[in-house]
Amino acid sequence: MSKLEDIVATAIENTAGAPERRRRAGGGRGGDRGKGRKGPATLRYRSILNTQEPSLLLSEEGLEAIHEASLAVLEQIGMDFMLKEARDRLAAAGADVVAGTERVRLDRGLVLDLVRQAPGPFTLHARNPERNVNIGGRNLAFAQVASAPYCSDKDNGRRTGTQEDYRNLIRLAQSFDVIHMTGGYPVEPTDLHASVRHLDCLSDLVKLTDKPFHAYSLGKERNLDALEIVRIGRGVSAEQLEAEPSLFTIINASSPLRYDAPMLQGIIEMSSRNQVVVITPFTLAGAMAPVTIAGALVQQNAEALAGIAFTQLVRPGAPVIYGGFTSNVDMKSGAPAFGTPEYMKAVMAGGQLARRYGLPYRTSNTCAANTLDAQSAYESMMSLWALVQGGGNFIMHAAGWMEGGLTASFEKFVMDVDMLQMVAEFLAPLDTSPEALAMDAIADVGPGGHYFGTAHTLSRYESAFYSPMLSDWRNFESWSLAGQPTTYDHANRVWKETLAGFEAPALDEAIVEELDAFVARRKLEGGVPTDF
Amino acid sequence: MSKLEDIVATAIENTAGAPERRRRAGGGRGGDRGKGRKGPATLRYRSILNTQEPSLLLSEEGLEAIHEASLAVLEQIGMDFMLKEARDRLAAAGADVVAGTERVRLDRGLVLDLVRQAPGPFTLHARNPERNVNIGGRNLAFAQVASAPYCSDKDNGRRTGTQEDYRNLIRLAQSFDVIHMTGGYPVEPTDLHASVRHLDCLSDLVKLTDKPFHAYSLGKERNLDALEIVRIGRGVSAEQLEAEPSLFTIINASSPLRYDAPMLQGIIEMSSRNQVVVITPFTLAGAMAPVTIAGALVQQNAEALAGIAFTQLVRPGAPVIYGGFTSNVDMKSGAPAFGTPEYMKAVMAGGQLARRYGLPYRTSNTCAANTLDAQSAYESMMSLWALVQGGGNFIMHAAGWMEGGLTASFEKFVMDVDMLQMVAEFLAPLDTSPEALAMDAIADVGPGGHYFGTAHTLSRYESAFYSPMLSDWRNFESWSLAGQPTTYDHANRVWKETLAGFEAPALDEAIVEELDAFVARRKLEGGVPTDF
């Protein structure tokens, strides 16, 4: 109790009077703190329901105008499908393949009939069933940053990634329950040869995490190796794997209006086996898409519908996600911009489009900042605002994304995790039970006085509020005595503490042996072609 | 054009390939930028409509449960009204004043009948009619930070405020159209004697800005001086001033469940003259309110309804605003916390309560950070998220608030202005006209290629997107060559540039003379008592 009494004494002094009362003796704030921060993983974040009704950015008319325009694009202009097998399948389905070209025109009847065959919400299976992820509906799931060519941390700066960087970032992803999946290689491990890199990386994903993961579609062999590794990791038959989607791949259009061979091959390999395909046009307004957000959304929707339709042509009912990734470029420099007001609009409009087709919606937590300054926080928080209010389901790059995706930052990862946890706390329903309404406590205290010592407070104070990992709430004097640490400093401490305490999740020894044998055999066979 | 061609060349290189494409040559980003940032004031922000339908945090049942509990508090527990004149007025209206005490019990019939007499939306008049502010409905208006005992900037650090600091912060408020009002003294000018401080400060508000401002309710004389100064500033008669609300005052409850004498006196002076009263309980969950957010909201709503009812007892139809200021304390240290998930819930629930009574809603842009680091940005952006989606109308402390209100920061002011402008851009309706849908441009470019050179882009690229004042979108190499400036550095530059270019708004010479004469006379009379 004495600790509490000290706190009460400080707190009474610190909170005397509203901040707007002029008589208030300024200066009072909490004394030294930082102790007792909530540790990393906590079960409460293993699944998150978005309790916010999706907010609407587009009017019904605006939504239909974009929908209609995108269908007109597919009918009148069409898209280039840069793989003969794909064009043949489309022609067989009745699409208009322009002879001697890669151009395919799709009429709205064909497109919408195929899109209608896509399932709504589905489950992405993990090797640990407690880590299965529900996709779609009101579910909100977060994947770690993916595909950065560089990584950075406060101590060692920005650099190309190595296997050790890659493994450390995967360990961080495993350490926080609010991260539901990895989303690809958080950083490219350039010290592994490209022909066998996927074998080591996918093997690490099985050993260092028990969460679902992603396979790159860069040639049929990589898809097949990934499918075998996830099957081994889960310890299931090929039949069960096909019945339970357990692997996902991001398919980007080569905007504007093209799908290239590796991406189409990836759809064929993954959808034919009932695995998850995330169709994501990357439509930068002013660069690879029209300079207007509405025009960029028309192109995004045309490309997305064409890709989604193709997955259902490959296998009706195969799990597929509508991905939106429309942002703008800085027209003064040509630099891509993220976490902007235009990005927010595109994210929310994209959610309306995805829901219009009854599909789960993929979007991203983005920022263009070069360091963990205020910009990195407001751009990411604007992204989170838009994707939460806009009904995002499957969130890529949710933690660690910097510089528009060029860098995976260890400190940004931790800050994003803290922000994601705060978002999850915001989405937790507010308790309005009689006990929570606290009529008895209000009567006990009455006018004047304070609530620090009441039974109502004592029974709840330790868990009443979210305790952030990074926010520094010490008063200016205590904070100054501590050397005026910034969020960047606190994040640096937290990822080091987290890695120091990391323990790999349990994995059956037989699975390890089978996995290692498979990887060894495939390496002997030379891995995969690197001429993609 | 050559400039554009350079940009196009850079941009094509920079945006080749989606950030998720593994083959992408990393590293490309915009080259040097920073030039041509949007200057300060821009007319487009002089009034902001919130196009987002308010999001709901409470269920209908939860909302009613809080409403009912707050009425029960006023009926069964009551509040202390620490001014005899107020108790007499309440008794005359039929309230139960407990003999020999300050306690007043109010039955729900009396409270709700009075609250029903409050107007809905109204206009707050400025000396420049272009600066009149619409309050309530879908209007969103921002007031500068107020009442900080300290101020700080990156060059001179944290310090108690002086008249020069006060004036510079007022000049900054005048310089950006997204700041619609000042909200009190942004910092306390401690070099002015308390007995005459309000005369100099209010006189400066007339001379340095043409926006509406606030009067502190700290003794009848201050209210009367402020009313005369705003009348002189507007150059109107006392009758016109009474017909056109032109001054506002923040009334804080002395939570829990008390209104003290100066606040009640302020309501009497201001409401009786049809000026704007902002009733704002400051209910820190776990300190001066129950540790549960629902319980704190019950207390907030009880205190708010009692104060609002009293304004209508003084003058039926007097303009009044429902203020909510519920946050939590860090139960580990007793430090107040702001911009937290709990704060977001309280802000959104408060909006539902205010709308339930048909009243404009006041809330705040808060943070507890000690410096302009990432924390200051995510806590403020979480506040903005909640108040925009929650239907806030009248936003106090919208720019410059740091350390939970203890410090007015010059750099935080600039960053908040940039964030407020981004919020305003997000709320601007998305153009889905045929031209914006860009079908012709999409047909011109077709599959492959890019949009940089199209007529559609050329005619729009300069104004297509919001150009932030602070966000640094240079690539890592250019940013490093520039010395790796952070948002803090950019904000420091912008406020200095803004002050260097400041010009006071035009003011009629006769008004200046009348104002100076009034201030001189009141100073000769000795100003006001300082024993409040």
CSV table of N, CA, C and O in Angstrom, one decimal, chain B residues 228 231-233 235 509-519:
chain,number,residue,atom,x,y,z
B,228,GLU,N,-16.1,45.3,-22.8
B,228,GLU,CA,-15.9,46.6,-23.3
B,228,GLU,C,-14.9,46.6,-24.4
B,228,GLU,O,-15.0,47.3,-25.4
B,231,ARG,N,-16.2,45.2,-27.5
B,231,ARG,CA,-17.2,46.1,-28.1
B,231,ARG,C,-16.4,47.2,-28.9
B,231,ARG,O,-16.7,47.5,-30.0
B,232,ILE,N,-15.4,47.8,-28.2
B,232,ILE,CA,-14.6,48.8,-28.9
B,232,ILE,C,-13.9,48.2,-30.1
B,232,ILE,O,-14.0,48.8,-31.2
B,233,GLY,N,-13.4,47.0,-30.0
B,233,GLY,CA,-12.7,46.4,-31.1
B,233,GLY,C,-13.6,46.2,-32.3
B,233,GLY,O,-13.2,46.4,-33.5
B,235,GLY,N,-16.2,48.0,-32.8
B,235,GLY,CA,-16.8,49.3,-33.2
B,235,GLY,C,-18.3,49.2,-33.3
B,235,GLY,O,-19.0,49.7,-34.2
B,509,GLU,N,-8.1,53.7,-37.0
B,509,GLU,CA,-7.3,54.5,-36.1
B,509,GLU,C,-8.1,54.9,-34.9
B,509,GLU,O,-7.7,55.0,-33.7
B,510,ALA,N,-9.4,55.3,-35.2
B,510,ALA,CA,-10.3,55.7,-34.1
B,510,ALA,C,-10.5,54.6,-33.1
B,510,ALA,O,-10.6,54.9,-31.9
B,511,ILE,N,-10.5,53.4,-33.6
B,511,ILE,CA,-10.7,52.3,-32.6
B,511,ILE,C,-9.5,52.1,-31.8
B,511,ILE,O,-9.5,51.9,-30.6
B,512,VAL,N,-8.3,52.3,-32.4
B,512,VAL,CA,-7.1,52.2,-31.6
B,512,VAL,C,-7.0,53.2,-30.5
B,512,VAL,O,-6.7,52.9,-29.4
B,513,GLU,N,-7.4,54.4,-30.9
B,513,GLU,CA,-7.4,55.5,-29.9
B,513,GLU,C,-8.4,55.2,-28.7
B,513,GLU,O,-8.1,55.4,-27.5
B,514,GLU,N,-9.6,54.8,-29.1
B,514,GLU,CA,-10.6,54.5,-28.1
B,514,GLU,C,-10.1,53.4,-27.1
B,514,GLU,O,-10.2,53.4,-25.9
B,515,LEU,N,-9.5,52.4,-27.8
B,515,LEU,CA,-9.0,51.2,-27.0
B,515,LEU,C,-7.9,51.6,-26.1
B,515,LEU,O,-7.9,51.3,-24.9
B,516,ASP,N,-6.9,52.4,-26.6
B,516,ASP,CA,-5.8,52.8,-25.8
B,516,ASP,C,-6.3,53.7,-24.6
B,516,ASP,O,-5.8,53.6,-23.5
B,517,ALA,N,-7.3,54.5,-24.9
B,517,ALA,CA,-7.8,55.4,-23.8
B,517,ALA,C,-8.5,54.6,-22.7
B,517,ALA,O,-8.3,54.8,-21.5
B,518,PHE,N,-9.2,53.6,-23.2
B,518,PHE,CA,-9.9,52.7,-22.2
B,518,PHE,C,-8.9,52.0,-21.3
B,518,PHE,O,-9.0,52.0,-20.1
B,519,VAL,N,-7.9,51.4,-22.0
B,519,VAL,CA,-6.9,50.7,-21.2
B,519,VAL,C,-6.1,51.6,-20.2
B,519,VAL,O,-5.9,51.3,-19.1
